[in-house]
PDB file of N, CA and C in Angstrom:
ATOM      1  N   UNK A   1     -29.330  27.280  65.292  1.00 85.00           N
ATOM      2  CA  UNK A   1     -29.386  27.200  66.744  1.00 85.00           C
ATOM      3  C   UNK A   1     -29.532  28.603  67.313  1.00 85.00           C
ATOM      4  N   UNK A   2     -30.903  29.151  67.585  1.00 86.00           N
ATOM      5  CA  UNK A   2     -30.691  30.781  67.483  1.00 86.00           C
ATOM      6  C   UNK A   2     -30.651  30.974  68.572  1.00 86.00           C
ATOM      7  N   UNK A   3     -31.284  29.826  70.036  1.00 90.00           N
ATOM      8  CA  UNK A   3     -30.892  30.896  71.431  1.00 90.00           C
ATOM      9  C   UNK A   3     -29.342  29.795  71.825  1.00 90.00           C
ATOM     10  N   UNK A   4     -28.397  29.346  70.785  1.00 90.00           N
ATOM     11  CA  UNK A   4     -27.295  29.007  71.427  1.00 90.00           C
ATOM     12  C   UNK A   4     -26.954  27.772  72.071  1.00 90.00           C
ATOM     13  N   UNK A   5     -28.201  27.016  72.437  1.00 91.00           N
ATOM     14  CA  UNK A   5     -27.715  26.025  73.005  1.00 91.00           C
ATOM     15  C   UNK A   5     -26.987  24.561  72.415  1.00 91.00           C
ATOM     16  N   UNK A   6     -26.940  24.574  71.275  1.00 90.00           N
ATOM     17  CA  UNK A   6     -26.115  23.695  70.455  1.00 90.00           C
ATOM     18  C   UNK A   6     -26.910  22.372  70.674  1.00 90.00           C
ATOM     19  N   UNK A   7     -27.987  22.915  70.195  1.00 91.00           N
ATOM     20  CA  UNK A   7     -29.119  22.238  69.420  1.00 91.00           C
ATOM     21  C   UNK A   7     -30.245  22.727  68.374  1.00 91.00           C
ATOM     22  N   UNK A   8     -30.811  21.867  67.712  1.00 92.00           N
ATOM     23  CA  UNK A   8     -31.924  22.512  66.630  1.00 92.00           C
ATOM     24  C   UNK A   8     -32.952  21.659  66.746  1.00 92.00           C
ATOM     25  N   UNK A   9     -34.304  22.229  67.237  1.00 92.00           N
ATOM     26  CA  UNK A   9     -35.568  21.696  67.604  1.00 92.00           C
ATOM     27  C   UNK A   9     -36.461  21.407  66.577  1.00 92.00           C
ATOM     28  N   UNK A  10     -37.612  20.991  66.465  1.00 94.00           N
ATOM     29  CA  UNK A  10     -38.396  21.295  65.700  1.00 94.00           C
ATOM     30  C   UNK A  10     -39.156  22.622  65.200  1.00 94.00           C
ATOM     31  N   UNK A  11     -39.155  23.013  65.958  1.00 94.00           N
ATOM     32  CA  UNK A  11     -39.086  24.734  65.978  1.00 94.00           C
ATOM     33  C   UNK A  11     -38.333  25.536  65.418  1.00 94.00           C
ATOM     34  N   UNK A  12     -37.009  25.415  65.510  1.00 94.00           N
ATOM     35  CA  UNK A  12     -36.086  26.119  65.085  1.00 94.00           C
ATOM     36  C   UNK A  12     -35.573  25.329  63.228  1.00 94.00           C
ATOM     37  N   UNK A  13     -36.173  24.470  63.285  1.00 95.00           N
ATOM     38  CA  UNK A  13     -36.050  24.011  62.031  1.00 95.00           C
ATOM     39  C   UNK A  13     -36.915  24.443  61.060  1.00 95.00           C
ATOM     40  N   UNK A  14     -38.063  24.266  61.656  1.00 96.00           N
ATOM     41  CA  UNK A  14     -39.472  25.058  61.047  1.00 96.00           C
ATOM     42  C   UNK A  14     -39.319  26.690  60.551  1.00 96.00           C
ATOM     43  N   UNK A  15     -38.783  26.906  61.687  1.00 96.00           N
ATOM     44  CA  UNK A  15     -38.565  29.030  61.165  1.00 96.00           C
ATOM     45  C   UNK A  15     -37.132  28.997  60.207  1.00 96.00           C
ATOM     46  N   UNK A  16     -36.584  28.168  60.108  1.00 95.00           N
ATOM     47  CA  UNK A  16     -35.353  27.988  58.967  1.00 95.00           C
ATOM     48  C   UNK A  16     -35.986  27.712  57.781  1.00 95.00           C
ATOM     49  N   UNK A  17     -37.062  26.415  57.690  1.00 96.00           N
ATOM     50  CA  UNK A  17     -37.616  26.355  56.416  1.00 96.00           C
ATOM     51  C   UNK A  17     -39.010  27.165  55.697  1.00 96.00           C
ATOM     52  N   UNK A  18     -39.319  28.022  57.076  1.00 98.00           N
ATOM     53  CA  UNK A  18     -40.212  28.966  56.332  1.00 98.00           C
ATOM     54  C   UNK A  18     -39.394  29.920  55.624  1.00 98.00           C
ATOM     55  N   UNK A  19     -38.871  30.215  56.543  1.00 98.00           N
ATOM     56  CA  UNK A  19     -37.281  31.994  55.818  1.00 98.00           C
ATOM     57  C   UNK A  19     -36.981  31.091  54.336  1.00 98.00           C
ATOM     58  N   UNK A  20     -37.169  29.895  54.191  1.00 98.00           N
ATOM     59  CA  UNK A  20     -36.648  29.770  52.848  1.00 98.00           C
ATOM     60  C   UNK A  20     -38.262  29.406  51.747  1.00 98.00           C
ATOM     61  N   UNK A  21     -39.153  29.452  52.407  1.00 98.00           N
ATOM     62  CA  UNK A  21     -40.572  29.407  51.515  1.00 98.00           C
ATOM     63  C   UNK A  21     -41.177  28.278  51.348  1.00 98.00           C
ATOM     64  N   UNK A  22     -40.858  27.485  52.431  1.00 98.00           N
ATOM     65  CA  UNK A  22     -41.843  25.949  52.723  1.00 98.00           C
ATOM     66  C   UNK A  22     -42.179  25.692  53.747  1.00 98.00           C
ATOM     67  N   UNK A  23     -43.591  25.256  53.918  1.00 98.00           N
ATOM     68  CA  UNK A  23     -44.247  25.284  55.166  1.00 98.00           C
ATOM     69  C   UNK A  23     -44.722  23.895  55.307  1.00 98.00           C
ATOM     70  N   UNK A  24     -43.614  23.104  56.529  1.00 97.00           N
ATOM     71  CA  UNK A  24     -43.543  21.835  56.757  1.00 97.00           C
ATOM     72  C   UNK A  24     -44.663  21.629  57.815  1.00 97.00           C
ATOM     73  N   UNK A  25     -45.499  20.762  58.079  1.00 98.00           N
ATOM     74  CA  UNK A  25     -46.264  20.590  59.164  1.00 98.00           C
ATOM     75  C   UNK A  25     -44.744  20.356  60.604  1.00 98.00           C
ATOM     76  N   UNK A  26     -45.820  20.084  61.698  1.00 96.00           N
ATOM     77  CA  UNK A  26     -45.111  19.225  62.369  1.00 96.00           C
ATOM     78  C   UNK A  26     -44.381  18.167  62.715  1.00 96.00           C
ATOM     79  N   UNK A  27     -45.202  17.334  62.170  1.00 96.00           N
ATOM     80  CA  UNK A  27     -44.931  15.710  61.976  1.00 96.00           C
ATOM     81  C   UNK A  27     -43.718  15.559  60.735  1.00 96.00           C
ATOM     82  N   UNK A  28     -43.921  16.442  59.813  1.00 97.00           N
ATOM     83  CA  UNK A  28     -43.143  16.764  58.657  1.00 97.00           C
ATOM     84  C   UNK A  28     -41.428  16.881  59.345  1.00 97.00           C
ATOM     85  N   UNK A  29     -41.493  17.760  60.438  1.00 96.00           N
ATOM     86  CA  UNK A  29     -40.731  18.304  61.064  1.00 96.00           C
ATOM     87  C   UNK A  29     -39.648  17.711  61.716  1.00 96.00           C
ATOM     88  N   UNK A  30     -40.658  16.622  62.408  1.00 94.00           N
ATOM     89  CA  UNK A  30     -39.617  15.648  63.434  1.00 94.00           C
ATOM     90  C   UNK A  30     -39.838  14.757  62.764  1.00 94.00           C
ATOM     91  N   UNK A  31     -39.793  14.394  61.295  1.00 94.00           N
ATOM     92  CA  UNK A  31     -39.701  12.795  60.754  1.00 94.00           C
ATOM     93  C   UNK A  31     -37.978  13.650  60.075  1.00 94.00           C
ATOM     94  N   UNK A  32     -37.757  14.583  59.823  1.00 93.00           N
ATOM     95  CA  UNK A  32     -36.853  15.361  59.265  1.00 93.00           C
ATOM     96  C   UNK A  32     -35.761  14.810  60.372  1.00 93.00           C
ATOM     97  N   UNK A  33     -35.818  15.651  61.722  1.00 92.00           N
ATOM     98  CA  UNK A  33     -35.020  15.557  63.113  1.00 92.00           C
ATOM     99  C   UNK A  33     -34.823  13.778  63.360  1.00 92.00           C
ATOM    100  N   UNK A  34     -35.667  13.111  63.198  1.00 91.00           N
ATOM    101  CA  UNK A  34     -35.383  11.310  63.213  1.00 91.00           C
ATOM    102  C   UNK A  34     -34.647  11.116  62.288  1.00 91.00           C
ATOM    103  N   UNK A  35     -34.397  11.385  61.208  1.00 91.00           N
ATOM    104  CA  UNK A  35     -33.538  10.542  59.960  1.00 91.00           C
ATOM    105  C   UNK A  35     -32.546  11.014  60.261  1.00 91.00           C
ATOM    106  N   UNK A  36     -31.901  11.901  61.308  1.00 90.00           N
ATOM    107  CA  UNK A  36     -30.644  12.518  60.842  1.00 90.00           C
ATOM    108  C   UNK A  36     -30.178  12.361  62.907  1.00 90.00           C
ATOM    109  N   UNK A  37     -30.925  12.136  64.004  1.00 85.00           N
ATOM    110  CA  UNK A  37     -30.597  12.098  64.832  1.00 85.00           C
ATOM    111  C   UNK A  37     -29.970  11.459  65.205  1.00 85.00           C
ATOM    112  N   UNK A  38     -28.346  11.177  65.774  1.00 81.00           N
ATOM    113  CA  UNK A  38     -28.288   9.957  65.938  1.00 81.00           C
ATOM    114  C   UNK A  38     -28.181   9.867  67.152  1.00 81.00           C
ATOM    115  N   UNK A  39     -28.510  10.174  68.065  1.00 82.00           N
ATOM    116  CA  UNK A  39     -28.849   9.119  69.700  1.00 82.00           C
ATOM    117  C   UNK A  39     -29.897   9.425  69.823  1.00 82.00           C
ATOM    118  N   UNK A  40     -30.437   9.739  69.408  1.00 84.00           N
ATOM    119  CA  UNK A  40     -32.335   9.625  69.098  1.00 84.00           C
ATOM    120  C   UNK A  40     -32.973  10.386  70.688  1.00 84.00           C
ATOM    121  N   UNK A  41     -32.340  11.317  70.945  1.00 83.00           N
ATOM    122  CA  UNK A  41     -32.716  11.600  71.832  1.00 83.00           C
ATOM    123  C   UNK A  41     -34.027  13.313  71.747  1.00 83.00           C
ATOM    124  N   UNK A  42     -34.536  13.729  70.486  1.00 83.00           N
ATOM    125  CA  UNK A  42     -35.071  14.837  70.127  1.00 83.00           C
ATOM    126  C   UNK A  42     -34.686  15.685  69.055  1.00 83.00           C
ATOM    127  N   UNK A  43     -34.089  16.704  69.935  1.00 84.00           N
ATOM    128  CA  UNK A  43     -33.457  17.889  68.748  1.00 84.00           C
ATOM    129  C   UNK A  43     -31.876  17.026  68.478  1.00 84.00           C
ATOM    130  N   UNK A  44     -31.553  18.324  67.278  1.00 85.00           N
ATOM    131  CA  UNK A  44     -30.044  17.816  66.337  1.00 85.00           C
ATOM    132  C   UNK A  44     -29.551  18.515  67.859  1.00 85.00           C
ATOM    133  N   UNK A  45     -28.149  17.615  68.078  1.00 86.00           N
ATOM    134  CA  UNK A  45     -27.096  17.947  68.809  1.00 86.00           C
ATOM    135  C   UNK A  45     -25.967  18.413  68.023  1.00 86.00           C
ATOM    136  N   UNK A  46     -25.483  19.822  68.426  1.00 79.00           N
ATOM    137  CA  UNK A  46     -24.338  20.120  67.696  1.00 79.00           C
ATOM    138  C   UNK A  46     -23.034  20.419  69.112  1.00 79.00           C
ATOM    139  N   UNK A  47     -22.685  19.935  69.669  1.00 74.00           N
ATOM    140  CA  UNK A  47     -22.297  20.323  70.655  1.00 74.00           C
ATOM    141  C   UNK A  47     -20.887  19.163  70.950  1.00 74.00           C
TER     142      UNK A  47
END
């Protein structure tokens, strides 16, 4: 969650799994953020 808001986007998931050496498409991205969302509302809520 790098600007803080106590969430993780597709974006911010993406620059986590490049820093580790895999380059997910998009779609790749938010099928990731759906299996794990649970009020299905976008990004992970950590809050």
């Amino acid at each position: 969650d790098k600007d803080g808001d106590g969430q993780i986007t597709t974006k911010e998931l993406g620059t986590v799994m490049r820093s580790v050496g895999q380059n997910p498409s998009e779609s790749e991205l938010q099928d990731m953020i759906n299996e794990v969302d649970a009020n299905k509302n976008g990004p992970l809520d950590f809050r």
